[in-house]
Amino acid sequence: DGGITQSPKYLFRKEGQNVTLSCEQNLNHDAMYWYRQDPGQGLRLIYYSQIVNDFQKGDIAEGYSVSREKKESFPLTVTSAQKNPTAFYLCASSIVGATDTQYFGPGTRLTVL
Amino acid sequence: SQQGEEDPQALSIQEGENATMNCSYKTSINNLQWYRQNSGRGLVHLILIRSNEREKHSGRLRVTLDTSKKSSSLLITASRAADTASYFCATSSGGSYIPTFGRGTSLIVHP
């Protein structure tokens, strides 16, 4: 059963804490992405990675960090430096060099208490 | 920055009617995609149209692209309650393979 999984589905964090969102894919895709979605804002790109051990900042990288130690995994850490972290976070993957079609995970809703 | 902007922001129709939503963009594109998102879920790719194509069909979906007007439309024919979702256009430009998403159109289909 191929696809992208994200965990957890819901995450609650106290102010000042770092939290890590998991994203795993078994589609053998080279590229992976993290997006943030707020009501009425559409999707905004946080980080992306084309290859293992390499990643690039997107439009709103401040307060976030990522790693890409394995092709199938691209975890996102929301640090305490992110001032307004409550949002819906989406992970996606794609084949580089074919089409630009992205395949999305089910998302993680993060709420800061 | 967001390239595509969907219109209308919200659309409410009765089951069986057609739903049309539009996407306008600012700069030349390589291709344009439409995605669907059910509430609280991830996005699902619907259809991709390349800049040299004018129309594509997939089941009850019809997408048109007018590069002279920098706009695209998504038509869902004979809509069903299960079509209730948000629909996003995403454009890719220049050498970038990363699509830029609009804010979406929220479609409600009443049974």
mmCIF file with all atom_site columns, C-alpha atoms in Angstrom:
data_model
loop_
_atom_site.group_PDB
_atom_site.id
_atom_site.type_symbol
_atom_site.label_atom_id
_atom_site.label_alt_id
_atom_site.label_comp_id
_atom_site.label_asym_id
_atom_site.label_entity_id
_atom_site.label_seq_id
_atom_site.pdbx_PDB_ins_code
_atom_site.Cartn_x
_atom_site.Cartn_y
_atom_site.Cartn_z
_atom_site.occupancy
_atom_site.B_iso_or_equiv
_atom_site.pdbx_formal_charge
_atom_site.auth_seq_id
_atom_site.auth_comp_id
_atom_site.auth_asym_id
_atom_site.auth_atom_id
_atom_site.pdbx_PDB_model_num
ATOM 1   C CA . ASP A 1 1   ? 0.000   0.000  0.000   1.00 0.00 ? 1   ASP A CA 1
ATOM 2   C CA . GLY A 1 2   ? 1.985   2.991  -1.282  1.00 0.00 ? 2   GLY A CA 1
ATOM 3   C CA . GLY A 1 3   ? 1.637   6.514  -0.067  1.00 0.00 ? 3   GLY A CA 1
ATOM 4   C CA . ILE A 1 4   ? 2.638   9.167  2.417   1.00 0.00 ? 4   ILE A CA 1
ATOM 5   C CA . THR A 1 5   ? 1.958   8.937  6.107   1.00 0.00 ? 5   THR A CA 1
ATOM 6   C CA . GLN A 1 6   ? 2.063   11.714 8.655   1.00 0.00 ? 6   GLN A CA 1
ATOM 7   C CA . SER A 1 7   ? 1.928   11.367 12.376  1.00 0.00 ? 7   SER A CA 1
ATOM 8   C CA . PRO A 1 8   ? 0.439   12.283 14.675  1.00 0.00 ? 8   PRO A CA 1
ATOM 9   C CA . LYS A 1 9   ? -2.894  13.455 13.243  1.00 0.00 ? 9   LYS A CA 1
ATOM 10  C CA . TYR A 1 10  ? -3.377  15.897 16.118  1.00 0.00 ? 10  TYR A CA 1
ATOM 11  C CA . LEU A 1 11  ? -0.634  17.438 18.224  1.00 0.00 ? 11  LEU A CA 1
ATOM 12  C CA . PHE A 1 12  ? -0.836  19.753 21.174  1.00 0.00 ? 12  PHE A CA 1
ATOM 13  C CA . ARG A 1 13  ? 2.110   21.759 22.354  1.00 0.00 ? 13  ARG A CA 1
ATOM 14  C CA . LYS A 1 14  ? 2.761   24.119 25.188  1.00 0.00 ? 14  LYS A CA 1
ATOM 15  C CA . GLU A 1 15  ? 4.377   27.424 24.411  1.00 0.00 ? 15  GLU A CA 1
ATOM 16  C CA . GLY A 1 16  ? 8.165   27.211 24.482  1.00 0.00 ? 16  GLY A CA 1
ATOM 17  C CA . GLN A 1 17  ? 8.322   23.553 23.465  1.00 0.00 ? 17  GLN A CA 1
ATOM 18  C CA . ASN A 1 18  ? 9.793   22.100 20.311  1.00 0.00 ? 18  ASN A CA 1
ATOM 19  C CA . VAL A 1 19  ? 7.760   19.425 18.537  1.00 0.00 ? 19  VAL A CA 1
ATOM 20  C CA . THR A 1 20  ? 8.595   17.132 15.636  1.00 0.00 ? 20  THR A CA 1
ATOM 21  C CA . LEU A 1 21  ? 6.112   16.115 12.954  1.00 0.00 ? 21  LEU A CA 1
ATOM 22  C CA . SER A 1 22  ? 6.758   12.868 11.143  1.00 0.00 ? 22  SER A CA 1
ATOM 23  C CA . CYS A 1 23  ? 6.470   12.312 7.378   1.00 0.00 ? 23  CYS A CA 1
ATOM 24  C CA . GLU A 1 24  ? 7.265   9.007  5.663   1.00 0.00 ? 24  GLU A CA 1
ATOM 25  C CA . GLN A 1 25  ? 6.775   7.960  2.047   1.00 0.00 ? 25  GLN A CA 1
ATOM 26  C CA . ASN A 1 26  ? 7.188   4.635  0.260   1.00 0.00 ? 26  ASN A CA 1
ATOM 27  C CA . LEU A 1 27  ? 6.667   6.003  -3.238  1.00 0.00 ? 27  LEU A CA 1
ATOM 28  C CA . ASN A 1 28  ? 10.421  6.133  -3.918  1.00 0.00 ? 28  ASN A CA 1
ATOM 29  C CA . HIS A 1 29  ? 10.114  9.846  -4.649  1.00 0.00 ? 29  HIS A CA 1
ATOM 30  C CA . ASP A 1 30  ? 13.244  11.969 -4.548  1.00 0.00 ? 30  ASP A CA 1
ATOM 31  C CA . ALA A 1 31  ? 11.614  15.253 -3.522  1.00 0.00 ? 31  ALA A CA 1
ATOM 32  C CA . MET A 1 32  ? 9.726   15.968 -0.332  1.00 0.00 ? 32  MET A CA 1
ATOM 33  C CA . TYR A 1 33  ? 8.038   19.122 0.928   1.00 0.00 ? 33  TYR A CA 1
ATOM 34  C CA . TRP A 1 34  ? 6.469   20.681 3.988   1.00 0.00 ? 34  TRP A CA 1
ATOM 35  C CA . TYR A 1 35  ? 3.592   23.125 3.743   1.00 0.00 ? 35  TYR A CA 1
ATOM 36  C CA . ARG A 1 36  ? 1.684   25.112 6.292   1.00 0.00 ? 36  ARG A CA 1
ATOM 37  C CA . GLN A 1 37  ? -2.031  25.783 5.754   1.00 0.00 ? 37  GLN A CA 1
ATOM 38  C CA . ASP A 1 38  ? -3.957  28.466 7.598   1.00 0.00 ? 38  ASP A CA 1
ATOM 39  C CA . PRO A 1 39  ? -7.629  29.299 6.982   1.00 0.00 ? 39  PRO A CA 1
ATOM 40  C CA . GLY A 1 40  ? -7.999  31.449 3.884   1.00 0.00 ? 40  GLY A CA 1
ATOM 41  C CA . GLN A 1 41  ? -4.253  31.425 3.184   1.00 0.00 ? 41  GLN A CA 1
ATOM 42  C CA . GLY A 1 42  ? -3.821  28.401 0.957   1.00 0.00 ? 42  GLY A CA 1
ATOM 43  C CA . LEU A 1 43  ? -0.565  26.441 1.191   1.00 0.00 ? 43  LEU A CA 1
ATOM 44  C CA . ARG A 1 44  ? 2.735   28.068 2.049   1.00 0.00 ? 44  ARG A CA 1
ATOM 45  C CA . LEU A 1 45  ? 6.023   26.251 1.494   1.00 0.00 ? 45  LEU A CA 1
ATOM 46  C CA . ILE A 1 46  ? 8.201   25.802 4.584   1.00 0.00 ? 46  ILE A CA 1
ATOM 47  C CA . TYR A 1 47  ? 11.068  23.555 3.428   1.00 0.00 ? 47  TYR A CA 1
ATOM 48  C CA . TYR A 1 48  ? 11.773  21.172 0.590   1.00 0.00 ? 48  TYR A CA 1
ATOM 49  C CA . SER A 1 49  ? 14.356  18.543 -0.215  1.00 0.00 ? 49  SER A CA 1
ATOM 50  C CA . GLN A 1 50  ? 15.371  17.109 -3.569  1.00 0.00 ? 50  GLN A CA 1
ATOM 51  C CA . ILE A 1 51  ? 17.897  14.617 -2.301  1.00 0.00 ? 51  ILE A CA 1
ATOM 52  C CA . VAL A 1 52  ? 19.069  12.951 0.882   1.00 0.00 ? 52  VAL A CA 1
ATOM 53  C CA . ASN A 1 53  ? 21.137  15.190 3.167   1.00 0.00 ? 53  ASN A CA 1
ATOM 54  C CA . ASP A 1 54  ? 20.125  18.328 1.289   1.00 0.00 ? 54  ASP A CA 1
ATOM 55  C CA . PHE A 1 55  ? 17.185  20.688 1.825   1.00 0.00 ? 55  PHE A CA 1
ATOM 56  C CA . GLN A 1 56  ? 16.204  24.240 0.973   1.00 0.00 ? 56  GLN A CA 1
ATOM 57  C CA . LYS A 1 57  ? 14.198  26.929 2.726   1.00 0.00 ? 57  LYS A CA 1
ATOM 58  C CA . GLY A 1 58  ? 10.808  27.788 1.345   1.00 0.00 ? 58  GLY A CA 1
ATOM 59  C CA . ASP A 1 59  ? 8.821   30.982 1.796   1.00 0.00 ? 59  ASP A CA 1
ATOM 60  C CA . ILE A 1 60  ? 8.254   30.707 5.569   1.00 0.00 ? 60  ILE A CA 1
ATOM 61  C CA . ALA A 1 61  ? 11.184  28.709 7.013   1.00 0.00 ? 61  ALA A CA 1
ATOM 62  C CA . GLU A 1 62  ? 11.768  30.872 10.101  1.00 0.00 ? 62  GLU A CA 1
ATOM 63  C CA . GLY A 1 63  ? 11.095  28.936 13.300  1.00 0.00 ? 63  GLY A CA 1
ATOM 64  C CA . TYR A 1 64  ? 11.200  25.551 11.577  1.00 0.00 ? 64  TYR A CA 1
ATOM 65  C CA . SER A 1 65  ? 13.919  22.970 10.937  1.00 0.00 ? 65  SER A CA 1
ATOM 66  C CA . VAL A 1 66  ? 14.094  19.752 8.920   1.00 0.00 ? 66  VAL A CA 1
ATOM 67  C CA . SER A 1 67  ? 16.383  16.818 8.240   1.00 0.00 ? 67  SER A CA 1
ATOM 68  C CA . ARG A 1 68  ? 16.619  14.357 5.368   1.00 0.00 ? 68  ARG A CA 1
ATOM 69  C CA . GLU A 1 69  ? 18.766  11.463 6.528   1.00 0.00 ? 69  GLU A CA 1
ATOM 70  C CA . LYS A 1 70  ? 16.771  8.869  4.575   1.00 0.00 ? 70  LYS A CA 1
ATOM 71  C CA . LYS A 1 71  ? 15.027  9.111  1.220   1.00 0.00 ? 71  LYS A CA 1
ATOM 72  C CA . GLU A 1 72  ? 11.710  8.028  2.679   1.00 0.00 ? 72  GLU A CA 1
ATOM 73  C CA . SER A 1 73  ? 11.679  10.335 5.717   1.00 0.00 ? 73  SER A CA 1
ATOM 74  C CA . PHE A 1 74  ? 11.466  14.121 6.072   1.00 0.00 ? 74  PHE A CA 1
ATOM 75  C CA . PRO A 1 75  ? 10.616  15.166 9.651   1.00 0.00 ? 75  PRO A CA 1
ATOM 76  C CA . LEU A 1 76  ? 9.735   18.766 10.496  1.00 0.00 ? 76  LEU A CA 1
ATOM 77  C CA . THR A 1 77  ? 10.560  20.350 13.837  1.00 0.00 ? 77  THR A CA 1
ATOM 78  C CA . VAL A 1 78  ? 8.518   23.324 14.943  1.00 0.00 ? 78  VAL A CA 1
ATOM 79  C CA . THR A 1 79  ? 10.746  25.223 17.325  1.00 0.00 ? 79  THR A CA 1
ATOM 80  C CA . SER A 1 80  ? 9.876   27.633 20.095  1.00 0.00 ? 80  SER A CA 1
ATOM 81  C CA . ALA A 1 81  ? 11.087  30.416 17.800  1.00 0.00 ? 81  ALA A CA 1
ATOM 82  C CA . GLN A 1 82  ? 7.969   29.980 15.632  1.00 0.00 ? 82  GLN A CA 1
ATOM 83  C CA . LYS A 1 83  ? 5.678   32.661 17.030  1.00 0.00 ? 83  LYS A CA 1
ATOM 84  C CA . ASN A 1 84  ? 2.380   31.400 15.684  1.00 0.00 ? 84  ASN A CA 1
ATOM 85  C CA . PRO A 1 85  ? 2.684   27.650 15.133  1.00 0.00 ? 85  PRO A CA 1
ATOM 86  C CA . THR A 1 86  ? -0.981  26.687 15.367  1.00 0.00 ? 86  THR A CA 1
ATOM 87  C CA . ALA A 1 87  ? -1.833  25.459 11.866  1.00 0.00 ? 87  ALA A CA 1
ATOM 88  C CA . PHE A 1 88  ? -2.440  22.430 9.652   1.00 0.00 ? 88  PHE A CA 1
ATOM 89  C CA . TYR A 1 89  ? 0.840   20.966 8.350   1.00 0.00 ? 89  TYR A CA 1
ATOM 90  C CA . LEU A 1 90  ? 0.997   19.015 5.120   1.00 0.00 ? 90  LEU A CA 1
ATOM 91  C CA . CYS A 1 91  ? 3.829   16.883 3.807   1.00 0.00 ? 91  CYS A CA 1
ATOM 92  C CA . ALA A 1 92  ? 4.123   16.032 0.120   1.00 0.00 ? 92  ALA A CA 1
ATOM 93  C CA . SER A 1 93  ? 6.447   14.216 -2.243  1.00 0.00 ? 93  SER A CA 1
ATOM 94  C CA . SER A 1 94  ? 7.081   14.178 -5.971  1.00 0.00 ? 94  SER A CA 1
ATOM 95  C CA . ILE A 1 95  ? 9.244   12.720 -8.710  1.00 0.00 ? 95  ILE A CA 1
ATOM 96  C CA . VAL A 1 96  ? 11.853  15.249 -9.770  1.00 0.00 ? 96  VAL A CA 1
ATOM 97  C CA . GLY A 1 97  ? 12.116  15.853 -13.504 1.00 0.00 ? 97  GLY A CA 1
ATOM 98  C CA . ALA A 1 98  ? 8.866   14.193 -14.552 1.00 0.00 ? 98  ALA A CA 1
ATOM 99  C CA . THR A 1 99  ? 5.814   16.302 -13.847 1.00 0.00 ? 99  THR A CA 1
ATOM 100 C CA . ASP A 1 100 ? 5.285   18.685 -10.970 1.00 0.00 ? 100 ASP A CA 1
ATOM 101 C CA . THR A 1 101 ? 2.504   16.587 -9.495  1.00 0.00 ? 101 THR A CA 1
ATOM 102 C CA . GLN A 1 102 ? 2.679   16.341 -5.732  1.00 0.00 ? 102 GLN A CA 1
ATOM 103 C CA . TYR A 1 103 ? 1.336   13.562 -3.540  1.00 0.00 ? 103 TYR A CA 1
ATOM 104 C CA . PHE A 1 104 ? 0.155   14.669 -0.124  1.00 0.00 ? 104 PHE A CA 1
ATOM 105 C CA . GLY A 1 105 ? -0.068  13.053 3.261   1.00 0.00 ? 105 GLY A CA 1
ATOM 106 C CA . PRO A 1 106 ? -3.179  13.357 5.452   1.00 0.00 ? 106 PRO A CA 1
ATOM 107 C CA . GLY A 1 107 ? -1.776  16.249 7.493   1.00 0.00 ? 107 GLY A CA 1
ATOM 108 C CA . THR A 1 108 ? -1.034  17.035 11.130  1.00 0.00 ? 108 THR A CA 1
ATOM 109 C CA . ARG A 1 109 ? -3.034  19.634 13.010  1.00 0.00 ? 109 ARG A CA 1
ATOM 110 C CA . LEU A 1 110 ? -0.819  21.386 15.558  1.00 0.00 ? 110 LEU A CA 1
ATOM 111 C CA . THR A 1 111 ? -2.355  23.417 18.338  1.00 0.00 ? 111 THR A CA 1
ATOM 112 C CA . VAL A 1 112 ? -0.348  25.485 20.800  1.00 0.00 ? 112 VAL A CA 1
ATOM 113 C CA . LEU A 1 113 ? -1.976  25.679 24.204  1.00 0.00 ? 113 LEU A CA 1
ATOM 114 C CA . SER B 2 1   ? 4.169   34.648 -3.040  1.00 0.00 ? 1   SER B CA 1
ATOM 115 C CA . GLN B 2 2   ? 1.011   33.116 -4.475  1.00 0.00 ? 2   GLN B CA 1
ATOM 116 C CA . GLN B 2 3   ? 0.724   32.826 -8.229  1.00 0.00 ? 3   GLN B CA 1
ATOM 117 C CA . GLY B 2 4   ? -2.775  31.470 -8.756  1.00 0.00 ? 4   GLY B CA 1
ATOM 118 C CA . GLU B 2 5   ? -5.919  33.025 -7.363  1.00 0.00 ? 5   GLU B CA 1
ATOM 119 C CA . GLU B 2 6   ? -9.162  31.078 -7.424  1.00 0.00 ? 6   GLU B CA 1
ATOM 120 C CA . ASP B 2 7   ? -12.560 32.611 -7.960  1.00 0.00 ? 7   ASP B CA 1
ATOM 121 C CA . PRO B 2 8   ? -15.077 32.434 -6.416  1.00 0.00 ? 8   PRO B CA 1
ATOM 122 C CA . GLN B 2 9   ? -13.820 31.905 -2.870  1.00 0.00 ? 9   GLN B CA 1
ATOM 123 C CA . ALA B 2 10  ? -16.974 29.944 -2.096  1.00 0.00 ? 10  ALA B CA 1
ATOM 124 C CA . LEU B 2 11  ? -19.600 28.241 -4.229  1.00 0.00 ? 11  LEU B CA 1
ATOM 125 C CA . SER B 2 12  ? -22.842 26.612 -3.126  1.00 0.00 ? 12  SER B CA 1
ATOM 126 C CA . ILE B 2 13  ? -24.928 24.554 -5.577  1.00 0.00 ? 13  ILE B CA 1
ATOM 127 C CA . GLN B 2 14  ? -27.517 21.791 -5.683  1.00 0.00 ? 14  GLN B CA 1
ATOM 128 C CA . GLU B 2 15  ? -26.689 18.204 -6.552  1.00 0.00 ? 15  GLU B CA 1
ATOM 129 C CA . GLY B 2 16  ? -26.876 17.655 -10.305 1.00 0.00 ? 16  GLY B CA 1
ATOM 130 C CA . GLU B 2 17  ? -25.834 21.183 -11.200 1.00 0.00 ? 17  GLU B CA 1
ATOM 131 C CA . ASN B 2 18  ? -22.502 22.035 -12.797 1.00 0.00 ? 18  ASN B CA 1
ATOM 132 C CA . ALA B 2 19  ? -19.800 23.783 -10.770 1.00 0.00 ? 19  ALA B CA 1
ATOM 133 C CA . THR B 2 20  ? -17.329 26.142 -12.386 1.00 0.00 ? 20  THR B CA 1
ATOM 134 C CA . MET B 2 21  ? -14.351 27.656 -10.637 1.00 0.00 ? 21  MET B CA 1
ATOM 135 C CA . ASN B 2 22  ? -11.652 29.816 -12.087 1.00 0.00 ? 22  ASN B CA 1
ATOM 136 C CA . CYS B 2 23  ? -7.958  30.410 -11.524 1.00 0.00 ? 23  CYS B CA 1
ATOM 137 C CA . SER B 2 24  ? -6.023  33.469 -12.644 1.00 0.00 ? 24  SER B CA 1
ATOM 138 C CA . TYR B 2 25  ? -2.262  33.813 -12.534 1.00 0.00 ? 25  TYR B CA 1
ATOM 139 C CA . LYS B 2 26  ? 0.263   36.550 -13.171 1.00 0.00 ? 26  LYS B CA 1
ATOM 140 C CA . THR B 2 27  ? 3.318   35.176 -14.992 1.00 0.00 ? 27  THR B CA 1
ATOM 141 C CA . SER B 2 28  ? 3.885   32.644 -17.770 1.00 0.00 ? 28  SER B CA 1
ATOM 142 C CA . ILE B 2 29  ? 3.562   29.055 -16.660 1.00 0.00 ? 29  ILE B CA 1
ATOM 143 C CA . ASN B 2 30  ? 4.854   25.622 -17.640 1.00 0.00 ? 30  ASN B CA 1
ATOM 144 C CA . ASN B 2 31  ? 1.743   23.871 -16.449 1.00 0.00 ? 31  ASN B CA 1
ATOM 145 C CA . LEU B 2 32  ? -1.261  24.282 -14.180 1.00 0.00 ? 32  LEU B CA 1
ATOM 146 C CA . GLN B 2 33  ? -2.724  21.697 -11.869 1.00 0.00 ? 33  GLN B CA 1
ATOM 147 C CA . TRP B 2 34  ? -5.971  21.355 -9.949  1.00 0.00 ? 34  TRP B CA 1
ATOM 148 C CA . TYR B 2 35  ? -6.132  19.659 -6.575  1.00 0.00 ? 35  TYR B CA 1
ATOM 149 C CA . ARG B 2 36  ? -8.992  18.770 -4.276  1.00 0.00 ? 36  ARG B CA 1
ATOM 150 C CA . GLN B 2 37  ? -8.987  18.816 -0.471  1.00 0.00 ? 37  GLN B CA 1
ATOM 151 C CA . ASN B 2 38  ? -11.683 17.330 1.710   1.00 0.00 ? 38  ASN B CA 1
ATOM 152 C CA . SER B 2 39  ? -12.052 18.993 5.084   1.00 0.00 ? 39  SER B CA 1
ATOM 153 C CA . GLY B 2 40  ? -9.155  18.165 7.406   1.00 0.00 ? 40  GLY B CA 1
ATOM 154 C CA . ARG B 2 41  ? -7.408  15.984 4.831   1.00 0.00 ? 41  ARG B CA 1
ATOM 155 C CA . GLY B 2 42  ? -4.469  16.200 2.454   1.00 0.00 ? 42  GLY B CA 1
ATOM 156 C CA . LEU B 2 43  ? -4.707  17.420 -1.125  1.00 0.00 ? 43  LEU B CA 1
ATOM 157 C CA . VAL B 2 44  ? -5.430  15.020 -3.966  1.00 0.00 ? 44  VAL B CA 1
ATOM 158 C CA . HIS B 2 45  ? -4.214  15.705 -7.489  1.00 0.00 ? 45  HIS B CA 1
ATOM 159 C CA . LEU B 2 46  ? -7.041  15.922 -10.038 1.00 0.00 ? 46  LEU B CA 1
ATOM 160 C CA . ILE B 2 47  ? -5.602  17.004 -13.359 1.00 0.00 ? 47  ILE B CA 1
ATOM 161 C CA . LEU B 2 48  ? -2.588  18.709 -14.960 1.00 0.00 ? 48  LEU B CA 1
ATOM 162 C CA . ILE B 2 49  ? -2.744  20.838 -18.076 1.00 0.00 ? 49  ILE B CA 1
ATOM 163 C CA . ARG B 2 50  ? 0.392   21.954 -19.870 1.00 0.00 ? 50  ARG B CA 1
ATOM 164 C CA . SER B 2 51  ? 0.894   25.454 -21.243 1.00 0.00 ? 51  SER B CA 1
ATOM 165 C CA . ASN B 2 52  ? 0.531   24.227 -24.841 1.00 0.00 ? 52  ASN B CA 1
ATOM 166 C CA . GLU B 2 53  ? -2.808  22.525 -24.132 1.00 0.00 ? 53  GLU B CA 1
ATOM 167 C CA . ARG B 2 54  ? -6.187  24.236 -24.169 1.00 0.00 ? 54  ARG B CA 1
ATOM 168 C CA . GLU B 2 55  ? -8.532  21.644 -22.710 1.00 0.00 ? 55  GLU B CA 1
ATOM 169 C CA . LYS B 2 56  ? -8.393  18.350 -20.817 1.00 0.00 ? 56  LYS B CA 1
ATOM 170 C CA . HIS B 2 57  ? -11.029 15.985 -19.537 1.00 0.00 ? 57  HIS B CA 1
ATOM 171 C CA . SER B 2 58  ? -11.046 13.446 -16.768 1.00 0.00 ? 58  SER B CA 1
ATOM 172 C CA . GLY B 2 59  ? -14.361 11.796 -15.987 1.00 0.00 ? 59  GLY B CA 1
ATOM 173 C CA . ARG B 2 60  ? -16.747 14.568 -14.896 1.00 0.00 ? 60  ARG B CA 1
ATOM 174 C CA . LEU B 2 61  ? -13.932 17.126 -14.820 1.00 0.00 ? 61  LEU B CA 1
ATOM 175 C CA . ARG B 2 62  ? -13.141 19.516 -17.629 1.00 0.00 ? 62  ARG B CA 1
ATOM 176 C CA . VAL B 2 63  ? -10.214 21.918 -17.397 1.00 0.00 ? 63  VAL B CA 1
ATOM 177 C CA . THR B 2 64  ? -9.513  24.731 -19.820 1.00 0.00 ? 64  THR B CA 1
ATOM 178 C CA . LEU B 2 65  ? -6.449  26.942 -20.074 1.00 0.00 ? 65  LEU B CA 1
ATOM 179 C CA . ASP B 2 66  ? -6.260  30.330 -21.757 1.00 0.00 ? 66  ASP B CA 1
ATOM 180 C CA . THR B 2 67  ? -2.649  31.486 -21.658 1.00 0.00 ? 67  THR B CA 1
ATOM 181 C CA . SER B 2 68  ? -3.496  34.792 -23.370 1.00 0.00 ? 68  SER B CA 1
ATOM 182 C CA . LYS B 2 69  ? -5.780  35.659 -20.440 1.00 0.00 ? 69  LYS B CA 1
ATOM 183 C CA . LYS B 2 70  ? -3.591  33.854 -17.903 1.00 0.00 ? 70  LYS B CA 1
ATOM 184 C CA . SER B 2 71  ? -6.559  31.931 -16.601 1.00 0.00 ? 71  SER B CA 1
ATOM 185 C CA . SER B 2 72  ? -7.906  28.421 -16.197 1.00 0.00 ? 72  SER B CA 1
ATOM 186 C CA . SER B 2 73  ? -11.275 27.012 -15.305 1.00 0.00 ? 73  SER B CA 1
ATOM 187 C CA . LEU B 2 74  ? -12.347 23.766 -13.687 1.00 0.00 ? 74  LEU B CA 1
ATOM 188 C CA . LEU B 2 75  ? -15.811 22.487 -14.526 1.00 0.00 ? 75  LEU B CA 1
ATOM 189 C CA . ILE B 2 76  ? -17.386 19.679 -12.539 1.00 0.00 ? 76  ILE B CA 1
ATOM 190 C CA . THR B 2 77  ? -20.446 18.362 -14.347 1.00 0.00 ? 77  THR B CA 1
ATOM 191 C CA . ALA B 2 78  ? -23.468 16.761 -12.679 1.00 0.00 ? 78  ALA B CA 1
ATOM 192 C CA . SER B 2 79  ? -22.096 17.496 -9.218  1.00 0.00 ? 79  SER B CA 1
ATOM 193 C CA . ARG B 2 80  ? -22.666 15.167 -6.280  1.00 0.00 ? 80  ARG B CA 1
ATOM 194 C CA . ALA B 2 81  ? -22.712 15.799 -2.549  1.00 0.00 ? 81  ALA B CA 1
ATOM 195 C CA . ALA B 2 82  ? -19.405 13.903 -2.399  1.00 0.00 ? 82  ALA B CA 1
ATOM 196 C CA . ASP B 2 83  ? -17.810 16.661 -4.526  1.00 0.00 ? 83  ASP B CA 1
ATOM 197 C CA . THR B 2 84  ? -18.044 18.974 -1.505  1.00 0.00 ? 84  THR B CA 1
ATOM 198 C CA . ALA B 2 85  ? -14.446 20.038 -0.901  1.00 0.00 ? 85  ALA B CA 1
ATOM 199 C CA . SER B 2 86  ? -11.966 22.840 -1.487  1.00 0.00 ? 86  SER B CA 1
ATOM 200 C CA . TYR B 2 87  ? -10.358 23.055 -4.904  1.00 0.00 ? 87  TYR B CA 1
ATOM 201 C CA . PHE B 2 88  ? -6.920  24.564 -5.476  1.00 0.00 ? 88  PHE B CA 1
ATOM 202 C CA . CYS B 2 89  ? -5.059  25.524 -8.586  1.00 0.00 ? 89  CYS B CA 1
ATOM 203 C CA . ALA B 2 90  ? -1.273  25.291 -8.607  1.00 0.00 ? 90  ALA B CA 1
ATOM 204 C CA . THR B 2 91  ? 1.071   26.747 -11.197 1.00 0.00 ? 91  THR B CA 1
ATOM 205 C CA . SER B 2 92  ? 4.671   25.929 -12.102 1.00 0.00 ? 92  SER B CA 1
ATOM 206 C CA . SER B 2 93  ? 6.835   28.509 -13.826 1.00 0.00 ? 93  SER B CA 1
ATOM 207 C CA . GLY B 2 94  ? 10.318  28.856 -15.269 1.00 0.00 ? 94  GLY B CA 1
ATOM 208 C CA . GLY B 2 95  ? 12.825  26.279 -14.096 1.00 0.00 ? 95  GLY B CA 1
ATOM 209 C CA . SER B 2 96  ? 11.035  25.544 -10.829 1.00 0.00 ? 96  SER B CA 1
ATOM 210 C CA . TYR B 2 97  ? 9.382   22.174 -10.348 1.00 0.00 ? 97  TYR B CA 1
ATOM 211 C CA . ILE B 2 98  ? 7.638   23.366 -7.208  1.00 0.00 ? 98  ILE B CA 1
ATOM 212 C CA . PRO B 2 99  ? 4.024   24.441 -7.828  1.00 0.00 ? 99  PRO B CA 1
ATOM 213 C CA . THR B 2 100 ? 2.622   27.546 -6.179  1.00 0.00 ? 100 THR B CA 1
ATOM 214 C CA . PHE B 2 101 ? -0.851  27.089 -4.733  1.00 0.00 ? 101 PHE B CA 1
ATOM 215 C CA . GLY B 2 102 ? -3.738  29.524 -4.660  1.00 0.00 ? 102 GLY B CA 1
ATOM 216 C CA . ARG B 2 103 ? -6.087  30.063 -1.718  1.00 0.00 ? 103 ARG B CA 1
ATOM 217 C CA . GLY B 2 104 ? -8.742  27.718 -3.066  1.00 0.00 ? 104 GLY B CA 1
ATOM 218 C CA . THR B 2 105 ? -12.455 27.652 -3.823  1.00 0.00 ? 105 THR B CA 1
ATOM 219 C CA . SER B 2 106 ? -14.718 26.069 -1.235  1.00 0.00 ? 106 SER B CA 1
ATOM 220 C CA . LEU B 2 107 ? -17.478 24.089 -2.978  1.00 0.00 ? 107 LEU B CA 1
ATOM 221 C CA . ILE B 2 108 ? -20.585 22.904 -1.169  1.00 0.00 ? 108 ILE B CA 1
ATOM 222 C CA . VAL B 2 109 ? -22.953 20.604 -3.038  1.00 0.00 ? 109 VAL B CA 1
ATOM 223 C CA . HIS B 2 110 ? -26.331 20.260 -1.352  1.00 0.00 ? 110 HIS B CA 1
ATOM 224 C CA . PRO B 2 111 ? -28.107 16.901 -1.719  1.00 0.00 ? 111 PRO B CA 1
#
